[in-house]
Structure formats: structure tokens, C-alpha cells
């Protein structure tokens, strides 16, 4: 299979919700959804925000790559090398098109965490004097400020803390309101002339809240700060056009996008990628190497040192294509309905949702606590009914601390989730307190 | 009994609701004291445990265990049951119980064949069901890790 062939029947079209038959066809594409768990119970997989399941075409694309095309890419002139390179670059085009970008603006990374670290270390290397005059805009001085939010996944927080520690820049952040939205009431105090980078999640992996992207980007633009969007939760679930949004950089992973693990993408505006110094150095990212000095390849290869995760990239390309052919408008419409079903857990006695309970500007990712029952124990009872949810802090300890809890349980949906599954989840959740005798 | 009921036995739920040793206690003058803070980074569960060791000619004895913490019913109940079990025991006994409990937690739900060992564990055998859930074994061991570290910090294990 190549990414020029269609990978599934096309979806219902703009704005339309998936019909029952279309949803059944979607589910039939995911082999894992057919299995049972815990003594023969049907699986109700509500952990897609952690990692999504994968359609057969993605798995087949990886197998096909290894069986038919496997070779080192961007080196060698034999036929397999040509075909492998073609598949790798076609996947890049597919992923780029999926987010409205040019292929030259997509850098393969091992995941979203690596993508964000790449940007942070590029600033660091520029600050250390690397990258020549072109990298001047990325140089930080003590007193410069980097702005994040208290709702960030650790992957969009710790790399910036570390960058601050290396450069003398100061980390600042927006707070979170009681209903789990970003608190921008002090926007002009947090984003100032000292701000050099504003990094935030498009959609919180805990609360499911969609960030006020336009407002944050406008504030960053006013002061000339670069913007970095953690798009891990948005790209798989919403139509996202990164250049139209106007962000400078964005990171998203393959494995949450119905694709393989071990691959993700960094989007960067072309002129910024061209100006950025490399981070990981070695083979394949160079032009001329002498014993004294090295010149570097243009992006994206400049940021892709070493042998790449080619089969996974091919799989991610097919996953993006699969979603594109179904139609992200339809995916988003389907998941809006699921989000409305999910937030109804707030009506269950003893259940408290951490995040907005209204359905506006939120995705089908809902974290919650059950009074008197620890999240682990909640998860265990649900698991016994075949319902897979995430428990813990979801790599967002500061946000949990903000709400005075160490751990929450989280239910999250994807394109293949059904309303019946959410109803089964709500019924099981309603019985948790009785099981532990805290009713 | 379902796997879930095997895991959440009445004794575990009782201890989780009414934990023994909760609230850090002062260690009397002349006793050895050790304190340890342990966290389970995957879920944020934590326990701070203080051990009070009395030393006399006959040897060293755990005079008291007290602790604070927050976490799931398994981690809270296990720390509570352990507190009951080790209080008044000499350190060799405590080390033996620690080994038996770790063996039980590694048994993948099968339990132990050794009746004498199971007798020694008393209520702690209720955690057999936990051992069939790999993700929860750490919960059951959190308090035991804090006890071991507290004893090491108290100096009671020296010599």
C-alpha cells in the first residue's frame, strides 16, 4: 500500500455526524476493539487520550513496508532505497497535509515529547552561540521570560523549566479557573515585552478544555514572542490547520493519532526551521563534514539525525490519511456527542468532574474524582467491568495540585467510541461508591 | 468470589476505612527513631512513616509505627495491616515478614504454599488477590518500603 491509494471509504462529509452504519464500519477497522478482557467482557476502551487504537490499514502499512520496501532512506541508489525514501516522504506529505502544513515544515521526531524538547534545545543551542546570525532570534538572555500554563502536560512544562535553568530565562505561567479553563484575566501581566516563548496545550489532556488559542497567539504576537502549541489532544480529534491558527511551532504524536508508537511530528514555520540550529547531530543531517567543522542540511533533514523510524512514519502517514478520508469534521461532530454523554457523569452522586462540565470548547476527555474512593480503586472496579480508563495524575501534577487532588480517573473517547460505551461507563461508575460502602 | 472481590476483601476495606497507626507519633527519649517518605510516582500515592525502635539487652524491637499518607485503599490498608503486624516484633521477625510479604506479592495471585509463612502474615494474606494485578502490587508494597527505609535510617539495623 502506498499513501496515494485510498485507505477507507470516504466519510459522511462536512458537518455530518457518523451514522450507526458508518460508526460500525469505523469500529470494524480496529482489530483490537473486538477482543474481550477480564473474563470475557467486551472491551470498553476509554483511554484514547493516553494512546489510541490503530486501524488495520496502519498495521498493514508497517508490515508492507518491512515486507516490500525496507531500506535506509535518503541514502543509497538502489530500488529499495528509492521506494523506502518515497514512502517516508509521502508519509511526511500526508501528515503535513493533515494539519495544513507544507512537507518542509514537518520534522519527524520520536514523539511529541521529543518534538517539544527539540524546540527547547534549539533555543539552548542558539543561546550557546550556535547557528550563526540566523539563530539570533532564538538567543535568550537572563531575564527573558517563557510563559506556560498550570494545565500543561509535563512534556510541555519540564523542557521549558530546563531551558530556563540553562539560560537564566524565567518561567511564568497562567493559572486555571475553578472550572478548569485557562485563567487569562492577567494576560497583559504574564505576557509582556520580556516574553520570548509562549507554550501551551491546544486541548488539556486532563480537563479536555480547548485553550483560547487566538487570544494567546495575539498576545504573543503583540510582544514578538514565539508560540509553541502542544497539539497532541487536538490533532486527532478536531480539524486543525496549524498555519491558519498561526502558531510558530506545534507538536503531536503518532500513537494518539491512530498511528504507531515511536513517531511524532514537529511542525515549524519554514523560515523558523531554516533559522534554527540543529539539536541532535550525526549522520544524515549534514552537508559537508571535515575534521574541523560541519555544515548542516536544510530542514527538515537538519533535525533528523540518524536512522529514522521509517515504518512508523509510514504508519503515521496512513493514519492521518485514514482520518482525513473519514473527515475530521465528522470525527469532531461525533466526539462532540460523546463529550456531551461523558460530562453527564457530573450528575452521579459523589462524582466531581475536574474541568468544565459544559460542552462548549471541550473535547471528550473528562477527568473526575469519586468522593471517598481513590482513583486507583475507581479504575479497578471499572476495569472489572471491562472498562479501561486512565488513573493517576496523567503527567499533569501541577494541575492536580491546583484542584487539591493527587490523582483522578479519566475517561476519553476517540472516533471509534460509541455512546453506548459511555452509557455502560456511567452505569458502572454509578455503582463504585456502593462497592466500597461509602454511599 | 470474583477477582475484584478477592482483591477488595472485607479486611482490606475495613483497614482502609479505619487505618491503624495513622498520625505521626513522637518517639520517646532513649528509643531509636527513623522516618521515611515514599511515593508511587505513577499515581502520586505517598506515605510518610515513622518507626520507633526500643533497644535493650535482648535486642531491638519495633515499639511503634505511625504514618501519614494518602492513596488508594490498597496502599492505605496495606500500611495499616503492616503496622499491626510488625508492632512489638523484633527486627529479625520484621525482616522475615517483609520477605514473606514480598514473596506473596510476587505470586501472581496464587498465594504461598508455606502454611507457616501464611500464618505469620495473618491479615496480610488478604492481599493475595492484589498480586494478580501487576499495576497494584506497588500500592501494597508502599508502606513496607517506607518501613524498611525508616528502619535503615533509625540506625537500628547497624551492626
XYZ file of C-alpha atoms in Angstrom:
598
model
C 0.000 0.000 0.000
C 1.151 3.491 -0.689
C -0.367 6.637 0.648
C -1.690 7.581 -2.777
C -4.346 4.843 -2.587
C -7.487 5.441 -0.565
C -7.311 3.637 2.778
C -11.016 3.618 3.636
C -14.402 4.569 2.205
C -14.892 8.306 2.481
C -16.814 9.680 5.428
C -20.183 11.349 5.700
C -18.974 14.748 4.577
C -18.737 18.156 6.140
C -20.616 18.709 9.362
C -22.426 15.389 9.316
C -22.266 13.040 12.291
C -21.324 9.408 11.724
C -24.344 7.209 11.124
C -24.625 3.948 13.070
C -23.522 2.065 9.973
C -20.535 4.353 9.461
C -19.533 4.026 13.097
C -19.838 0.235 12.828
C -17.599 0.361 9.750
C -15.093 2.516 11.638
C -15.019 0.048 14.540
C -14.608 -2.889 12.188
C -11.323 -1.304 11.050
C -9.847 -1.673 14.568
C -8.991 -5.320 15.296
C -8.267 -4.716 18.967
C -11.755 -3.410 19.680
C -13.082 -6.910 19.046
C -11.267 -8.508 21.970
C -12.597 -9.232 25.419
C -10.974 -8.541 28.779
C -11.267 -9.711 32.402
C -13.049 -12.982 31.877
C -14.823 -12.451 28.605
C -16.216 -8.962 28.991
C -16.391 -6.792 25.873
C -13.699 -4.134 25.967
C -14.872 -0.572 26.542
C -11.734 1.401 25.724
C -11.958 4.884 27.204
C -8.239 5.645 27.332
C -7.652 7.045 23.867
C -6.193 10.283 25.239
C -3.313 8.147 26.535
C -2.966 6.178 23.337
C -5.389 5.398 20.566
C -6.068 2.056 18.976
C -4.928 1.557 15.413
C -6.890 0.687 12.258
C -5.776 -2.360 10.248
C -4.509 -0.210 7.389
C -1.915 1.332 9.702
C -0.695 -2.057 10.890
C -0.695 -3.370 7.325
C 1.261 -0.340 6.115
C 4.027 -1.106 8.600
C 4.089 -4.785 7.647
C 4.002 -3.890 3.959
C 6.908 -1.510 4.427
C 9.035 -4.190 6.077
C 7.961 -6.917 3.652
C 8.297 -4.915 0.439
C 10.281 -1.699 0.799
C 12.564 -1.832 3.792
C 15.798 0.055 3.165
C 17.678 3.026 4.554
C 16.103 6.266 3.410
C 17.893 9.255 1.871
C 20.971 7.176 1.106
C 21.726 4.535 -1.426
C 20.668 4.460 -5.049
C 19.168 1.011 -5.297
C 15.493 0.474 -5.999
C 14.530 -0.382 -2.441
C 16.227 2.752 -1.142
C 14.251 4.771 -3.651
C 10.958 3.150 -2.700
C 11.630 3.443 1.041
C 12.517 7.116 0.650
C 9.417 7.686 -1.413
C 7.182 6.025 1.222
C 8.854 8.004 4.018
C 8.436 11.332 2.228
C 4.895 10.515 1.078
C 4.039 9.929 4.726
C 5.503 13.306 5.606
C 3.333 14.893 2.920
C 0.257 13.088 4.257
C 0.894 14.235 7.835
C 1.702 17.768 6.652
C -1.467 17.963 4.554
C -3.476 16.685 7.511
C -2.502 19.775 9.536
C -2.468 22.193 6.597
C 1.319 22.464 6.505
C 3.935 22.102 3.819
C 6.033 18.923 3.860
C 9.117 21.048 4.518
C 7.551 22.214 7.775
C 7.168 18.744 9.314
C 10.090 17.204 11.189
C 9.803 13.547 12.218
C 10.501 13.032 15.888
C 10.165 10.002 18.166
C 7.072 11.613 19.659
C 5.579 14.880 20.839
C 7.829 14.998 23.914
C 10.874 14.815 21.664
C 9.392 17.489 19.395
C 8.970 19.974 22.250
C 12.420 19.172 23.585
C 13.814 19.761 20.100
C 12.486 23.324 20.113
C 13.697 23.956 23.665
C 17.181 22.645 22.890
C 17.334 24.656 19.656
C 16.830 27.796 21.791
C 19.505 26.485 24.121
C 21.984 25.840 21.335
C 21.285 29.254 19.826
C 21.881 30.802 23.242
C 25.187 28.940 23.410
C 26.165 30.728 20.207
C 25.351 28.031 17.674
C 23.529 28.693 14.400
C 25.270 31.913 13.433
C 23.479 35.160 12.731
C 20.333 33.370 11.542
C 19.806 31.928 15.024
C 19.985 35.331 16.718
C 16.188 35.474 17.282
C 16.389 32.291 19.389
C 19.059 33.576 21.767
C 17.852 34.028 25.328
C 19.365 36.237 27.986
C 18.801 36.169 31.743
C 15.536 37.921 32.497
C 13.833 36.789 29.304
C 10.594 35.019 30.100
C 8.994 31.814 28.934
C 5.259 31.510 29.507
C 3.391 28.240 30.001
C 0.196 27.338 31.863
C -0.532 25.419 35.049
C -2.562 22.988 32.959
C 0.361 21.664 30.926
C 1.328 18.051 30.478
C 4.804 17.585 31.978
C 6.106 17.287 28.403
C 5.231 20.933 27.795
C 6.471 22.114 31.175
C 9.678 20.341 32.173
C 11.555 21.096 28.903
C 10.853 24.822 29.487
C 11.893 24.630 33.140
C 15.130 23.054 31.961
C 15.623 25.662 29.240
C 15.190 28.374 31.873
C 17.708 26.652 34.138
C 20.245 26.521 31.299
C 19.790 30.096 30.075
C 18.730 32.220 33.032
C 15.308 32.805 31.492
C 12.389 32.949 33.902
C 9.357 30.672 33.722
C 5.938 32.266 34.160
C 2.521 30.710 33.845
C -1.179 31.263 33.610
C -3.407 29.807 36.284
C -6.509 27.709 35.894
C -10.050 28.673 36.863
C -12.226 26.569 39.155
C -13.966 25.049 36.165
C -10.682 24.041 34.585
C -10.300 26.752 31.953
C -7.129 28.774 31.473
C -7.308 31.954 33.534
C -6.204 34.760 31.214
C -7.505 37.542 33.471
C -3.909 38.713 33.932
C -2.949 38.215 30.290
C -1.070 41.519 29.988
C 0.856 40.927 33.209
C 2.016 37.460 32.187
C 2.774 38.059 28.511
C 4.993 41.150 28.388
C 7.867 42.643 26.445
C 10.134 40.182 28.275
C 8.226 37.145 26.943
C 10.159 35.188 24.346
C 8.168 31.957 24.156
C 4.527 31.145 24.898
C 3.941 27.377 25.090
C 0.566 25.833 25.813
C -1.652 22.868 25.076
C -4.319 23.301 22.426
C -6.504 20.934 24.478
C -5.784 19.868 28.047
C -5.156 16.143 28.398
C -6.805 16.324 31.840
C -9.769 18.678 31.587
C -10.473 18.366 27.870
C -10.808 22.165 27.724
C -9.866 23.838 24.449
C -7.489 26.733 25.061
C -8.360 30.246 23.827
C -5.737 29.912 21.118
C -6.500 33.134 19.237
C -6.270 35.251 22.369
C -2.963 33.711 23.445
C -1.460 33.915 19.984
C -2.492 37.545 19.595
C -0.890 38.420 22.939
C 2.297 36.586 21.975
C 2.369 38.282 18.596
C 1.988 41.728 20.172
C 5.249 41.245 22.054
C 7.057 39.279 19.354
C 7.202 36.006 21.308
C 7.366 32.620 19.621
C 4.434 30.270 20.162
C 4.651 26.535 20.741
C 1.437 24.518 20.648
C 1.122 21.097 22.249
C -1.379 19.725 19.757
C -1.351 16.105 20.980
C -5.001 16.085 22.019
C -6.361 18.362 19.308
C -4.913 16.980 16.090
C -6.504 13.505 16.484
C -9.925 14.870 17.398
C -10.510 18.211 15.651
C -9.859 19.674 12.233
C -6.592 21.545 12.830
C -4.880 23.820 10.326
C -1.651 24.869 12.026
C -0.618 27.646 9.597
C -4.156 29.059 9.720
C -4.033 29.020 13.526
C -0.826 30.995 13.214
C 1.384 29.118 15.670
C 5.129 29.082 15.165
C 5.686 25.509 16.339
C 3.420 22.599 17.188
C 3.984 19.070 18.424
C 1.827 15.985 18.067
C 2.360 12.272 18.340
C 1.560 9.371 16.045
C 0.284 6.989 18.668
C -2.574 9.253 19.745
C -3.448 9.808 16.069
C -4.383 6.150 15.388
C -0.763 5.639 14.334
C 2.225 3.719 15.684
C 4.280 4.466 18.771
C 7.796 5.799 18.358
C 6.910 8.531 15.897
C 5.609 12.065 16.167
C 5.933 15.341 14.376
C 7.219 18.819 14.991
C 5.562 21.464 12.880
C 7.594 24.636 12.482
C 7.068 27.620 10.218
C 9.518 27.123 7.393
C 11.563 30.273 7.963
C 11.940 29.407 11.632
C 13.095 25.859 10.938
C 15.577 27.316 8.451
C 16.987 29.660 11.094
C 17.148 27.121 13.924
C 20.407 25.405 14.827
C 20.377 21.606 14.920
C 19.860 19.689 18.139
C 20.665 16.025 17.652
C 23.702 15.780 15.415
C 25.229 12.946 13.427
C 24.529 11.201 10.160
C 22.017 12.333 7.546
C 21.631 15.881 8.853
C 24.804 17.295 7.329
C 26.046 18.827 4.112
C 29.854 18.886 4.350
C 31.817 17.304 7.167
C 35.506 17.847 7.669
C 37.598 17.092 10.727
C 37.384 20.765 11.625
C 33.763 21.690 11.013
C 30.405 20.675 9.613
C 27.687 22.405 7.669
C 24.124 21.316 8.064
C 21.360 20.196 5.764
C 18.279 22.340 5.333
C 15.231 21.437 7.383
C 13.575 19.072 7.943
C 16.617 16.784 7.492
C 18.703 19.098 9.703
C 16.650 17.864 12.641
C 16.527 14.196 11.658
C 19.927 12.797 12.575
C 20.475 9.081 12.415
C 18.346 6.319 11.010
C 14.722 7.346 11.211
C 11.656 5.395 12.380
C 10.637 4.819 8.796
C 7.973 2.137 9.175
C 6.319 4.069 11.994
C 6.372 7.270 9.951
C 4.733 5.410 7.078
C 2.117 4.129 9.533
C 1.502 7.616 10.877
C 1.036 8.885 7.336
C -1.592 6.241 6.670
C -3.306 7.022 9.984
C -3.538 10.713 9.045
C -4.859 9.732 5.652
C -7.433 7.369 7.211
C -8.731 10.196 9.396
C -8.643 12.659 6.520
C -10.717 10.366 4.335
C -13.257 9.842 7.112
C -13.308 13.604 7.554
C -12.216 15.472 10.657
C -15.446 17.488 10.694
C -17.350 14.225 11.086
C -14.878 12.990 13.718
C -15.283 16.197 15.692
C -19.086 16.118 15.389
C -19.153 12.508 16.610
C -16.877 13.292 19.537
C -18.939 16.346 20.492
C -21.843 13.992 21.070
C -19.603 11.707 23.107
C -18.350 14.639 25.184
C -21.950 15.558 25.988
C -22.544 11.973 27.155
C -19.313 11.927 29.157
C -19.894 15.114 31.151
C -23.200 13.665 32.393
C -21.139 11.770 34.973
C -21.224 15.041 36.931
C -24.851 14.155 37.748
C -23.835 10.930 39.529
C -23.881 11.464 43.307
C -20.352 11.723 44.690
C -18.708 12.275 41.293
C -16.845 15.540 40.756
C -15.544 16.473 37.317
C -12.163 18.214 37.246
C -12.715 20.569 34.345
C -15.624 22.140 32.548
C -18.973 20.380 32.723
C -20.412 22.422 29.892
C -19.880 21.069 26.408
C -18.636 24.289 24.798
C -14.963 24.329 23.818
C -14.169 20.947 25.281
C -13.312 17.548 23.889
C -14.395 14.094 25.033
C -11.696 13.884 27.712
C -13.152 14.001 31.225
C -11.231 13.613 34.489
C -13.065 13.091 37.734
C -12.860 12.076 41.356
C -15.305 9.974 43.332
C -15.831 11.164 46.901
C -14.373 8.692 49.356
C -12.851 6.404 46.732
C -9.316 6.775 45.404
C -8.921 6.998 41.628
C -6.979 3.715 41.532
C -9.833 1.940 43.207
C -12.338 3.558 40.845
C -10.281 2.375 37.898
C -10.070 -1.133 39.294
C -13.839 -1.500 39.635
C -14.362 -0.148 36.112
C -11.662 -2.479 34.796
C -13.523 -5.402 36.335
C -16.426 -4.456 34.069
C -14.147 -4.308 31.033
C -13.952 -0.513 31.056
C -10.448 0.878 30.542
C -9.866 4.376 31.961
C -6.667 6.124 32.993
C -5.939 6.709 36.667
C -3.264 8.880 38.238
C -2.079 12.403 37.521
C -1.941 11.985 33.724
C 1.502 13.652 33.687
C -0.009 16.890 34.982
C 0.875 17.082 38.664
C 0.631 20.893 38.965
C -2.922 20.839 37.589
C -3.925 18.106 40.044
C -2.337 20.070 42.883
C -4.354 23.109 41.751
C -7.515 21.098 42.413
C -6.218 19.603 45.657
C -6.130 16.030 44.423
C -3.222 13.672 43.895
C -4.954 11.557 41.325
C -8.039 11.459 39.148
C -9.630 8.920 36.874
C -10.006 9.946 33.246
C -12.313 8.714 30.524
C -11.506 9.743 26.982
C -13.103 8.921 23.671
C -11.964 8.625 20.103
C -13.571 8.321 16.705
C -14.353 4.632 17.358
C -16.048 5.190 20.730
C -19.816 4.698 20.899
C -22.426 6.454 23.024
C -23.446 3.003 24.338
C -19.934 2.551 25.700
C -20.188 5.831 27.578
C -23.572 4.805 28.970
C -22.046 1.497 30.159
C -19.248 3.507 31.779
C -21.696 5.806 33.542
C -23.665 2.842 34.869
C -20.534 1.157 36.190
C -19.315 4.418 37.710
C -22.630 4.893 39.498
C -22.001 1.622 41.371
C -18.472 2.406 42.569
C -19.346 4.091 45.856
C -21.697 1.279 46.842
C -18.924 -1.274 46.194
C -16.685 0.488 48.674
C -19.510 1.085 51.118
C -19.239 4.881 51.041
C -22.800 5.526 49.876
C -15.711 -14.813 44.578
C -14.764 -12.578 41.633
C -11.183 -11.366 41.173
C -12.350 -7.954 42.259
C -13.862 -9.294 45.474
C -10.712 -11.356 46.099
C -8.751 -8.151 45.844
C -11.007 -5.977 47.959
C -11.561 -8.360 50.864
C -13.522 -7.089 53.834
C -10.375 -6.900 55.949
C -8.778 -4.603 53.362
C -11.794 -2.335 53.098
C -12.036 -2.200 56.919
C -8.393 -1.221 57.293
C -8.714 1.363 54.518
C -11.615 2.981 56.342
C -10.180 2.658 59.845
C -6.417 2.622 59.446
C -4.145 1.612 62.314
C -1.208 3.866 63.164
C -2.396 6.898 61.244
C -1.000 10.186 62.571
C 2.716 10.578 63.232
C 3.581 9.869 66.872
C 6.500 11.181 68.959
C 9.265 8.702 69.641
C 10.152 8.516 73.360
C 13.566 9.574 74.639
C 16.039 6.709 74.564
C 14.411 4.945 71.592
C 15.734 4.941 68.059
C 13.632 6.834 65.537
C 13.588 6.657 61.763
C 11.352 8.320 59.217
C 10.823 7.754 55.521
C 8.768 9.391 52.795
C 7.846 7.129 49.881
C 5.903 7.974 46.761
C 4.488 5.944 43.945
C 5.294 8.263 41.038
C 2.807 6.633 38.696
C -0.209 7.568 40.805
C 1.032 10.116 43.321
C 0.279 7.952 46.344
C 2.517 8.791 49.252
C 3.288 7.769 52.776
C 5.448 9.259 55.499
C 6.215 6.603 58.078
C 7.961 6.857 61.414
C 9.331 3.864 63.278
C 10.073 3.735 66.998
C 12.622 1.079 67.944
C 13.355 0.137 71.521
C 16.729 -1.385 72.189
C 17.569 -3.480 75.236
C 19.862 -6.346 76.144
C 17.544 -8.833 74.404
C 17.733 -6.954 71.128
C 15.838 -4.376 69.054
C 12.063 -4.301 68.852
C 9.624 -2.220 66.823
C 7.854 -0.417 69.651
C 5.539 1.565 67.405
C 4.844 2.502 63.801
C 2.975 5.658 62.881
C 2.330 7.170 59.492
C 0.540 9.708 57.365
C -0.323 9.409 53.755
C -2.836 9.449 51.049
C -3.546 6.908 48.426
C -5.744 4.099 47.260
C -7.443 1.628 49.565
C -4.769 -0.979 48.858
C -1.839 1.241 49.874
C -3.653 2.575 52.936
C -4.895 -0.825 54.088
C -1.561 -2.498 53.481
C 0.278 0.101 55.557
C -2.336 -0.298 58.298
C -2.168 -4.106 58.348
C 1.630 -3.944 58.345
C 1.568 -1.555 61.294
C -0.473 -4.031 63.319
C 1.663 -6.938 62.212
C 5.125 -5.585 62.991
C 4.416 -3.698 66.205
C 6.119 -5.478 69.090
C 8.216 -7.690 66.811
C 11.985 -7.944 66.935
C 13.850 -6.773 63.848
C 14.683 -10.277 62.612
C 10.962 -11.096 62.650
C 10.171 -7.892 60.773
C 12.756 -8.722 58.110
C 11.268 -12.202 57.732
C 7.724 -10.819 57.414
C 8.927 -8.322 54.826
C 10.405 -11.169 52.767
C 7.253 -13.296 53.051
C 5.022 -10.384 52.067
C 7.188 -9.616 49.028
C 7.043 -13.319 48.066
C 3.262 -13.199 48.365
C 3.098 -10.116 46.160
C 5.210 -11.895 43.522
C 2.883 -14.921 43.470
C 0.629 -13.644 40.649
C -2.499 -14.396 42.610
C -1.504 -17.956 43.530
C -0.532 -17.246 47.114
C 2.127 -19.157 49.034
C 2.335 -22.907 49.735
C 4.076 -22.360 53.032
C 1.373 -22.550 55.738
C 3.753 -21.413 58.438
C 4.628 -18.318 56.420
C 0.969 -17.560 55.779
C 0.180 -17.926 59.482
C 2.926 -15.445 60.250
C 1.405 -12.894 57.872
C -2.026 -13.029 59.498
C -4.352 -10.443 57.965
C -1.720 -9.518 55.397
C -2.607 -12.709 53.490
C -5.757 -10.821 52.432
C -3.552 -9.076 49.868
C -3.073 -12.295 47.867
C -5.735 -11.084 45.418
C -3.770 -7.901 44.805
C -0.836 -9.907 43.467
C -2.786 -10.834 40.331
C -2.864 -7.145 39.304
C 0.718 -6.098 38.452
C -0.184 -2.406 38.486
C -1.397 -2.626 42.086
C 1.463 -4.561 43.693
C 3.393 -1.326 44.187
C 0.420 0.043 46.140
C 0.564 -2.865 48.569
C 4.328 -2.511 48.967
C 4.454 1.258 49.532
C 4.189 1.068 53.344
C 6.603 -1.839 53.527
C 9.172 0.170 51.542
C 8.714 3.059 53.973
C 9.172 0.747 56.970
C 12.346 -0.779 55.576
C 13.794 2.635 54.817
C 12.755 4.014 58.235
C 14.483 1.146 59.995
C 17.632 1.749 57.960
C 17.506 5.459 58.815
C 16.921 4.759 62.524
C 20.312 3.118 62.787
C 18.687 0.047 64.339
C 19.995 -2.187 61.573
C 23.622 -1.155 62.127
C 25.954 -3.836 63.457
